[in-house]
mmCIF file of N, CA and C in Angstrom:
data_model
loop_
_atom_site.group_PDB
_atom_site.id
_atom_site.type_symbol
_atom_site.label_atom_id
_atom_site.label_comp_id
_atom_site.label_asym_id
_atom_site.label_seq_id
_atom_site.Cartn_x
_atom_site.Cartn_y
_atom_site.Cartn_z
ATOM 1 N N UNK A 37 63.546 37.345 166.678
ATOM 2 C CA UNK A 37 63.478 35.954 166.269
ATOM 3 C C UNK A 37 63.878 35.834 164.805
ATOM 4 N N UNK A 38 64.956 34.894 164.784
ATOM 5 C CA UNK A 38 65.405 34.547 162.855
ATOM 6 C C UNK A 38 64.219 33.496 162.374
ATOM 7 N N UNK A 39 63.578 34.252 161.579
ATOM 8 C CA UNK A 39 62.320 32.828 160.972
ATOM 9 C C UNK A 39 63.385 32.262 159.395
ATOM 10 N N UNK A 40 65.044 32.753 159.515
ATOM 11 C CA UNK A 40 65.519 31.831 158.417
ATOM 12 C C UNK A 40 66.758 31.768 158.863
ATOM 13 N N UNK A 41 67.407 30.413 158.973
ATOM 14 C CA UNK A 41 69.064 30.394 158.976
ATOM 15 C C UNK A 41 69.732 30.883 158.170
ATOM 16 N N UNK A 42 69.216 31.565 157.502
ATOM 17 C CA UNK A 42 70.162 32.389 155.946
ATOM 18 C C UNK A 42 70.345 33.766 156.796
ATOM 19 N N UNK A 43 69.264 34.429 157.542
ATOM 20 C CA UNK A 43 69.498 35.432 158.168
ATOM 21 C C UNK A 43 70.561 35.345 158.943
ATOM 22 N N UNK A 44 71.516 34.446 159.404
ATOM 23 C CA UNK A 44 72.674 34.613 160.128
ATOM 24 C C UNK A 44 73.965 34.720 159.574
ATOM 25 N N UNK A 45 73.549 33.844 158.042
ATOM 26 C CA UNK A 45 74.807 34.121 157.013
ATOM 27 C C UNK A 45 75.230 35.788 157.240
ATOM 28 N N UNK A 46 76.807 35.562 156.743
ATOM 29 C CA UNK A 46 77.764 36.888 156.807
ATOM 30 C C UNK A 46 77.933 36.833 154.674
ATOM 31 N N UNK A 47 77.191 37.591 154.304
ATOM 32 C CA UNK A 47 77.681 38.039 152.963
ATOM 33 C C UNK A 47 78.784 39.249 153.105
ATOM 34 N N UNK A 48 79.647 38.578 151.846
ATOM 35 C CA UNK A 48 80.922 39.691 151.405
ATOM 36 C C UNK A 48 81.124 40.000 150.070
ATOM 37 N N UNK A 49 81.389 41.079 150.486
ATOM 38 C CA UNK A 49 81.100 41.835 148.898
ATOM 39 C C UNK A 49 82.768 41.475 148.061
ATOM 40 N N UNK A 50 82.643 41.116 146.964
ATOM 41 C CA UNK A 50 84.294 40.923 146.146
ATOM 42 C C UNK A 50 85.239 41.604 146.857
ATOM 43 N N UNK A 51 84.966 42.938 147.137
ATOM 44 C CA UNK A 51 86.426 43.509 147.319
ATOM 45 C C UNK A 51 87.374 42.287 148.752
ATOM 46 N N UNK A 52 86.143 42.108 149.795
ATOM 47 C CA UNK A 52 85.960 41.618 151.009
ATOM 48 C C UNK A 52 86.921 40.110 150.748
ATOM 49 N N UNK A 53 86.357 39.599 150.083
ATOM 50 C CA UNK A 53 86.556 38.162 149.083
ATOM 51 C C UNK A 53 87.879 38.354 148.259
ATOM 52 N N UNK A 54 88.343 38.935 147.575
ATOM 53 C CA UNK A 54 89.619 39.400 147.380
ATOM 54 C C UNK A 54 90.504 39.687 147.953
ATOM 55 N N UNK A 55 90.362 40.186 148.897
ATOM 56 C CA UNK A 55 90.845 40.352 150.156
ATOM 57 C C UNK A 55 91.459 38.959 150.891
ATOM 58 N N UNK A 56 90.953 38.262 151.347
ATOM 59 C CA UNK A 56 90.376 36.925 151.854
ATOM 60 C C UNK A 56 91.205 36.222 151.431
ATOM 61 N N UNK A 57 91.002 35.968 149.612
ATOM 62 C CA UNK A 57 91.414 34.885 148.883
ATOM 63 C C UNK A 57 93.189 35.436 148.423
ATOM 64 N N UNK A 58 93.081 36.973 148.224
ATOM 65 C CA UNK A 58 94.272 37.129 147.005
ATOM 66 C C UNK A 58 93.857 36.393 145.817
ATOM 67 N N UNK A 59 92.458 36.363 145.197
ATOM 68 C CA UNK A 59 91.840 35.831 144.215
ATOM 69 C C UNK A 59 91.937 37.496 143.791
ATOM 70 N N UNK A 60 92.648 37.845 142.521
ATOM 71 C CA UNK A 60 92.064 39.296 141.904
ATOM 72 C C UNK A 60 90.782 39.116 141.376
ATOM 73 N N UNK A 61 90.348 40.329 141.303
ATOM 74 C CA UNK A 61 88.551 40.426 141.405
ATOM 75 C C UNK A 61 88.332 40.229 139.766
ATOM 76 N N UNK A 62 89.279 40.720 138.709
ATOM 77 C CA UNK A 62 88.968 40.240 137.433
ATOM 78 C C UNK A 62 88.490 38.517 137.594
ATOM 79 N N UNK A 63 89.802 37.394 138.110
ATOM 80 C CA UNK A 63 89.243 36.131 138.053
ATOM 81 C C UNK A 63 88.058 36.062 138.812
ATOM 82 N N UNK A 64 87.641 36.820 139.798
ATOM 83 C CA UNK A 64 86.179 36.883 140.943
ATOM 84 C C UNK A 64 85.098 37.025 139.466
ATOM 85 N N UNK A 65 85.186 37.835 138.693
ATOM 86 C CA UNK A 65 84.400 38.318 137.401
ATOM 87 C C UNK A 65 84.157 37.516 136.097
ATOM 88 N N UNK A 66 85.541 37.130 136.017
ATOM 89 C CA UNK A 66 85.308 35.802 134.929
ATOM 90 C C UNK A 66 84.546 34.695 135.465
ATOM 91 N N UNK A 67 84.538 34.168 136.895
ATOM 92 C CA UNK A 67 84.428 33.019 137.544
ATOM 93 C C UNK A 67 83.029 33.226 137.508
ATOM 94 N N UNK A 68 82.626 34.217 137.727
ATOM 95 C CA UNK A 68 80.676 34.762 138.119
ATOM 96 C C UNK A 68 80.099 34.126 136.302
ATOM 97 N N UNK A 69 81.097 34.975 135.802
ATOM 98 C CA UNK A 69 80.488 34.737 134.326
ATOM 99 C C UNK A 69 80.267 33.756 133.407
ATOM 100 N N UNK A 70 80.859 32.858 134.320
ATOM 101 C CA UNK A 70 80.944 31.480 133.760
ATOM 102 C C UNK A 70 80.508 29.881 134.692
ATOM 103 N N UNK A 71 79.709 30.957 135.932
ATOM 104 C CA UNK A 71 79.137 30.255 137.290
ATOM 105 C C UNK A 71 79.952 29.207 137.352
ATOM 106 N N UNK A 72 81.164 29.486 137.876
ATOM 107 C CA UNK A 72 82.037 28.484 138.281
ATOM 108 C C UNK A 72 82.616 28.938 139.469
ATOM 109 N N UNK A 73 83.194 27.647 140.070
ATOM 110 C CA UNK A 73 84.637 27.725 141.333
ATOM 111 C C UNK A 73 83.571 28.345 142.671
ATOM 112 N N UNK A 74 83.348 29.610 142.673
ATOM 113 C CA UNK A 74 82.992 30.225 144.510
ATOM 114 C C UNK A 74 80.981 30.427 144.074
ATOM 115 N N UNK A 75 80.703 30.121 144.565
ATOM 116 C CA UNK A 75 78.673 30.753 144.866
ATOM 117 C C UNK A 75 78.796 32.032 144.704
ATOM 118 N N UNK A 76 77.972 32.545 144.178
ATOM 119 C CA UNK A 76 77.644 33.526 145.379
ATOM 120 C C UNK A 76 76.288 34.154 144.747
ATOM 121 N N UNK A 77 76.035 35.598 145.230
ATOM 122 C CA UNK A 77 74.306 35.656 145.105
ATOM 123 C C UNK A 77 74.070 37.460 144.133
ATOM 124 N N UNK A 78 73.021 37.591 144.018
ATOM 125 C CA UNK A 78 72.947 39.119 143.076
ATOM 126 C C UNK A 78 71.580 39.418 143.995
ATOM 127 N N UNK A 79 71.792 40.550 144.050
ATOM 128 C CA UNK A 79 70.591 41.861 144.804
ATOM 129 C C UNK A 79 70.789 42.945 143.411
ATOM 130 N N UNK A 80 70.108 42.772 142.888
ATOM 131 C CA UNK A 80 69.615 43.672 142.137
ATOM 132 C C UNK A 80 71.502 43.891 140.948
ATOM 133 N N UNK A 81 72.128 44.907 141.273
ATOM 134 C CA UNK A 81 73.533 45.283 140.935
ATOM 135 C C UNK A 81 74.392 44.822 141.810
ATOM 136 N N UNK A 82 74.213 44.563 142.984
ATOM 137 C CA UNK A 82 74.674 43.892 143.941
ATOM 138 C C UNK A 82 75.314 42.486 144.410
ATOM 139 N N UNK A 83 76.718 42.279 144.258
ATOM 140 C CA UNK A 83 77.005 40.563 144.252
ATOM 141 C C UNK A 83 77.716 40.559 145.588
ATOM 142 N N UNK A 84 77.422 39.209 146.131
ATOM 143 C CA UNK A 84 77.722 39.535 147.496
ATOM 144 C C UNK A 84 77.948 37.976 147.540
ATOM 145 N N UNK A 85 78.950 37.469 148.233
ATOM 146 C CA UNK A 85 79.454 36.022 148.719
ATOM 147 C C UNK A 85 78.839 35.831 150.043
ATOM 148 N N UNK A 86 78.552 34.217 150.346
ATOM 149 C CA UNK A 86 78.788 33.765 151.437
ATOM 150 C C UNK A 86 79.797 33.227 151.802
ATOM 151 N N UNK A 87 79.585 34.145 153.079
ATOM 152 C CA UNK A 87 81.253 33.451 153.905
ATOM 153 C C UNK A 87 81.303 32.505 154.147
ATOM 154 N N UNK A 88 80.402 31.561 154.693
ATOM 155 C CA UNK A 88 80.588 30.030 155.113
ATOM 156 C C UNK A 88 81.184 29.224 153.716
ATOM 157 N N UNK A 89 80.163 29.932 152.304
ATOM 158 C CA UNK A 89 80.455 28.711 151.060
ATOM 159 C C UNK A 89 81.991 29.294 150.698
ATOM 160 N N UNK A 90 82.273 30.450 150.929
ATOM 161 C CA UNK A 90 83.698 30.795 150.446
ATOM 162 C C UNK A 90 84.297 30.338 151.375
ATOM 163 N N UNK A 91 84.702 30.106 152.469
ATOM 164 C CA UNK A 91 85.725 28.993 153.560
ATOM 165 C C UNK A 91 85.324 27.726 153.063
ATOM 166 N N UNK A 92 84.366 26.892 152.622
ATOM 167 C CA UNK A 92 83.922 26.059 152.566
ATOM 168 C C UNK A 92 84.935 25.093 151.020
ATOM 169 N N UNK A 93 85.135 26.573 150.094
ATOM 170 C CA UNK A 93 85.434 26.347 148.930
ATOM 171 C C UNK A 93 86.744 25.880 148.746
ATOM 172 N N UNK A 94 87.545 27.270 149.671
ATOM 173 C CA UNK A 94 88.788 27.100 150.499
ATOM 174 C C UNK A 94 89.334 26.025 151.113
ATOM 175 N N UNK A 95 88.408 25.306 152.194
ATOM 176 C CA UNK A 95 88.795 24.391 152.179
ATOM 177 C C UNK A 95 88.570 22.996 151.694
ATOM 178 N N UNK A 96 88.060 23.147 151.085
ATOM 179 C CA UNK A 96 87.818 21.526 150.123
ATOM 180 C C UNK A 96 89.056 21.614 148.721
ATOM 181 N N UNK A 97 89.817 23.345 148.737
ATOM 182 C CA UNK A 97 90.632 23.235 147.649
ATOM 183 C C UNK A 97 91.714 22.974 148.131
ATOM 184 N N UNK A 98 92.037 22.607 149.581
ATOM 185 C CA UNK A 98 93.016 22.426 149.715
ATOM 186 C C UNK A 98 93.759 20.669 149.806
ATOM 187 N N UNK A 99 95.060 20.840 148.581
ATOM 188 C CA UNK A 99 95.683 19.313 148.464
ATOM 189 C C UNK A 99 96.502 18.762 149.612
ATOM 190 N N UNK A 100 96.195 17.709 150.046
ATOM 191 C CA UNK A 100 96.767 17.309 150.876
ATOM 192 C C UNK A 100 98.050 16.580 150.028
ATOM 193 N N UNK A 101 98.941 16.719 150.774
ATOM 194 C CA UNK A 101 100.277 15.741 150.233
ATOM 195 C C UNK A 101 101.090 15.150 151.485
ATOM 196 N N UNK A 102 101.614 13.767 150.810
ATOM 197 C CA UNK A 102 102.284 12.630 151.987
ATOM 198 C C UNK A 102 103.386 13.197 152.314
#
Protein backbone atom coordinates (compact mmCIF):
# COMPACT_ATOMS: atom_id res chain seq x y z
CA UNK A 1 0.00 0.00 0.00
CA UNK A 2 1.46 3.75 -1.09
CA UNK A 3 0.43 5.86 2.15
CA UNK A 4 2.03 8.86 -0.34
CA UNK A 5 1.56 9.82 -4.05
CA UNK A 6 5.16 11.00 -4.03
CA UNK A 7 5.99 7.29 -3.61
CA UNK A 8 5.07 6.74 -7.28
CA UNK A 9 7.10 9.71 -8.53
CA UNK A 10 10.12 8.50 -10.95
CA UNK A 11 13.24 10.68 -9.68
CA UNK A 12 16.29 11.25 -12.14
CA UNK A 13 19.45 11.82 -11.36
CA UNK A 14 21.23 14.91 -13.77
CA UNK A 15 23.08 12.66 -15.80
CA UNK A 16 19.34 10.99 -16.59
CA UNK A 17 18.00 14.73 -17.08
CA UNK A 18 20.77 15.65 -19.38
CA UNK A 19 20.19 13.09 -21.18
CA UNK A 20 16.46 13.91 -21.63
CA UNK A 21 16.93 17.61 -22.07
CA UNK A 22 20.51 17.99 -24.01
CA UNK A 23 20.52 20.62 -21.09
CA UNK A 24 24.58 20.20 -20.24
CA UNK A 25 24.79 19.40 -16.61
CA UNK A 26 27.10 22.60 -15.95
CA UNK A 27 23.68 24.77 -16.90
CA UNK A 28 21.73 21.69 -14.67
CA UNK A 29 24.43 23.24 -11.83
CA UNK A 30 24.21 26.84 -12.34
CA UNK A 31 20.31 26.50 -12.57
CA UNK A 32 20.29 24.46 -8.92
CA UNK A 33 22.46 27.33 -7.72
CA UNK A 34 20.43 29.89 -8.41
CA UNK A 35 16.94 27.75 -7.80
CA UNK A 36 15.78 28.50 -11.06
CA UNK A 37 14.10 27.00 -14.46
CA UNK A 38 13.69 22.78 -13.44
CA UNK A 39 12.73 21.60 -9.35
CA UNK A 40 14.26 19.32 -8.15
CA UNK A 41 15.15 17.73 -4.63
CA UNK A 42 18.62 16.90 -2.34
CA UNK A 43 19.06 13.53 -0.22
CA UNK A 44 21.75 14.28 1.67
CA UNK A 45 24.74 14.69 -1.54
CA UNK A 46 22.21 13.43 -3.62
CA UNK A 47 20.12 15.62 -6.35
CA UNK A 48 17.61 13.90 -8.04
CA UNK A 49 14.68 15.43 -10.47
CA UNK A 50 11.18 14.70 -10.86
CA UNK A 51 10.15 13.35 -13.92
CA UNK A 52 6.65 14.52 -14.05
CA UNK A 53 8.00 18.42 -12.99
CA UNK A 54 10.82 17.99 -15.65
CA UNK A 55 8.16 17.04 -18.66
CA UNK A 56 6.02 19.42 -17.04
CA UNK A 57 8.79 22.20 -17.46
CA UNK A 58 9.34 20.97 -20.99
CA UNK A 59 6.29 21.42 -21.79
CA UNK A 60 5.05 24.67 -20.67
CA UNK A 61 8.57 25.84 -22.46
CA UNK A 62 7.38 25.10 -25.40
CA UNK A 63 6.46 28.38 -28.00
CA UNK A 64 3.80 27.96 -29.94
CA UNK A 65 3.93 29.91 -33.32
CA UNK A 66 1.06 30.82 -36.10
Amino acid sequence: MIDNIDDMEVYLTETQVQEMTNIPKSTLRLWRSKKKNLPFMKYGKYVRYPKSRVQSYLNNAIIEVA
